[in-house]
Amino acid sequence: MTSRRIISNENNVLEKDVRNTFTPDASKESDITPAVPAAVIYKLLGFTAAMVAGPIGTYFLTLNTVFGGNPTFAGAAAALMANVVLITYVVVAMKEDQSEKMAADEKAKKEE
């Protein structure tokens, strides 16, 4: 059995050049504002540093001074500190989200 080759003048999906189909409108200016505000990035970097330095610092600080060389209790204190940092981050993020919503509501009331 032989197969027939279909010859047509149209380009098929593999031959179609889609790179030149998009032409941006030159009169519009592009939006170059960052997707995330800088304050959010700085806050995230601060909590990242606290998540690294807090538990490690707590472990070594409490190892010999508080728990008398017991690494189990010092590790538990470090785990507790990691949870404190994590919960603090969640609370700060929730408050920030609520403040943005309240600001949007006040703006909507002023426009009415």
Short mmCIF file of C-alpha atoms in Angstrom, two decimals:
data_model
loop_
_atom_site.label_atom_id
_atom_site.label_comp_id
_atom_site.label_asym_id
_atom_site.label_seq_id
_atom_site.Cartn_x
_atom_site.Cartn_y
_atom_site.Cartn_z
CA MET A 1 0.00 0.00 0.00
CA THR A 2 1.16 3.42 -0.78
CA SER A 3 0.17 6.63 0.80
CA ARG A 4 -0.64 9.78 -1.03
CA ARG A 5 1.06 13.01 -0.29
CA ILE A 6 -1.36 15.88 -0.14
CA ILE A 7 0.04 18.88 -1.90
CA SER A 8 -1.57 22.18 -1.17
CA ASN A 9 -0.60 25.81 -1.30
CA GLU A 10 -1.47 26.43 2.35
CA ASN A 11 1.08 26.02 5.10
CA ASN A 12 0.28 23.36 7.64
CA VAL A 13 0.79 23.77 11.38
CA LEU A 14 4.46 22.83 11.24
CA GLU A 15 5.25 25.18 8.39
CA LYS A 16 3.25 28.15 9.58
CA ASP A 17 5.39 31.03 10.83
CA VAL A 18 3.70 32.49 13.88
CA ARG A 19 6.62 34.64 14.96
CA ASN A 20 5.69 37.54 12.72
CA THR A 21 1.96 37.58 13.44
CA PHE A 22 2.23 39.74 16.57
CA THR A 23 2.95 43.40 16.00
CA PRO A 24 2.77 45.58 19.12
CA ASP A 25 1.07 48.93 18.88
CA ALA A 26 3.79 51.58 18.83
CA SER A 27 1.53 54.25 20.29
CA LYS A 28 1.03 52.38 23.58
CA GLU A 29 3.64 52.65 26.29
CA SER A 30 4.65 49.42 27.96
CA ASP A 31 4.01 48.95 31.67
CA ILE A 32 7.38 48.51 33.36
CA THR A 33 6.23 48.69 36.97
CA PRO A 34 7.31 45.70 39.05
CA ALA A 35 4.69 43.07 39.77
CA VAL A 36 5.57 43.07 43.48
CA PRO A 37 6.22 46.28 45.44
CA ALA A 38 9.69 46.80 46.88
CA ALA A 39 8.37 46.90 50.45
CA VAL A 40 7.07 43.35 50.07
CA ILE A 41 10.42 42.14 48.78
CA TYR A 42 12.28 43.81 51.66
CA LYS A 43 9.86 42.30 54.15
CA LEU A 44 10.35 38.86 52.64
CA LEU A 45 14.14 39.25 52.76
CA GLY A 46 13.94 40.31 56.41
CA PHE A 47 11.87 37.30 57.37
CA THR A 48 14.18 35.05 55.36
CA ALA A 49 17.16 36.35 57.33
CA ALA A 50 15.22 35.89 60.57
CA MET A 51 14.32 32.34 59.57
CA VAL A 52 18.00 31.53 59.05
CA ALA A 53 19.62 33.48 61.89
CA GLY A 54 16.90 33.09 64.52
CA PRO A 55 16.88 29.31 64.97
CA ILE A 56 20.64 28.91 64.51
CA GLY A 57 21.35 31.72 66.95
CA THR A 58 18.85 30.32 69.42
CA TYR A 59 20.44 26.88 69.24
CA PHE A 60 23.97 28.06 69.92
CA LEU A 61 22.88 30.66 72.49
CA THR A 62 20.84 28.21 74.55
CA LEU A 63 23.10 25.16 74.12
CA ASN A 64 25.58 26.00 76.86
CA THR A 65 23.99 28.97 78.62
CA VAL A 66 20.45 27.76 79.29
CA PHE A 67 20.39 23.99 78.82
CA GLY A 68 23.89 23.12 80.04
CA GLY A 69 25.11 21.36 76.89
CA ASN A 70 21.95 19.36 76.14
CA PRO A 71 21.55 19.54 72.34
CA THR A 72 18.05 18.06 72.40
CA PHE A 73 16.56 20.93 74.37
CA ALA A 74 18.58 23.47 72.39
CA GLY A 75 17.25 21.95 69.16
CA ALA A 76 13.72 22.14 70.50
CA ALA A 77 14.25 25.81 71.34
CA ALA A 78 15.53 26.41 67.79
CA ALA A 79 12.46 24.66 66.34
CA LEU A 80 10.25 26.80 68.55
CA MET A 81 12.02 29.93 67.29
CA ALA A 82 11.48 28.83 63.66
CA ASN A 83 7.77 28.45 64.37
CA VAL A 84 7.65 31.88 66.02
CA VAL A 85 9.23 33.47 62.94
CA LEU A 86 6.84 31.61 60.63
CA ILE A 87 3.73 32.56 62.60
CA THR A 88 4.90 36.18 62.78
CA TYR A 89 5.32 36.25 59.00
CA VAL A 90 1.81 34.89 58.47
CA VAL A 91 0.29 37.45 60.86
CA VAL A 92 2.16 40.35 59.20
CA ALA A 93 1.08 39.16 55.75
CA MET A 94 -2.55 38.90 56.82
CA LYS A 95 -2.51 42.40 58.33
CA GLU A 96 -0.94 43.80 55.17
CA ASP A 97 -3.63 42.17 53.06
CA GLN A 98 -6.37 43.60 55.30
CA SER A 99 -4.87 47.09 55.18
CA GLU A 100 -4.77 46.98 51.38
CA LYS A 101 -8.42 45.93 51.29
CA MET A 102 -9.42 48.70 53.69
CA ALA A 103 -7.53 51.28 51.61
CA ALA A 104 -9.29 50.08 48.46
CA ASP A 105 -12.67 50.31 50.19
CA GLU A 106 -11.98 53.86 51.38
CA LYS A 107 -10.89 54.85 47.88
CA ALA A 108 -14.07 53.42 46.44
CA LYS A 109 -16.18 55.37 48.97
CA LYS A 110 -14.38 58.62 48.12
CA GLU A 111 -15.03 58.13 44.41
CA GLU A 112 -18.78 57.78 44.97
#
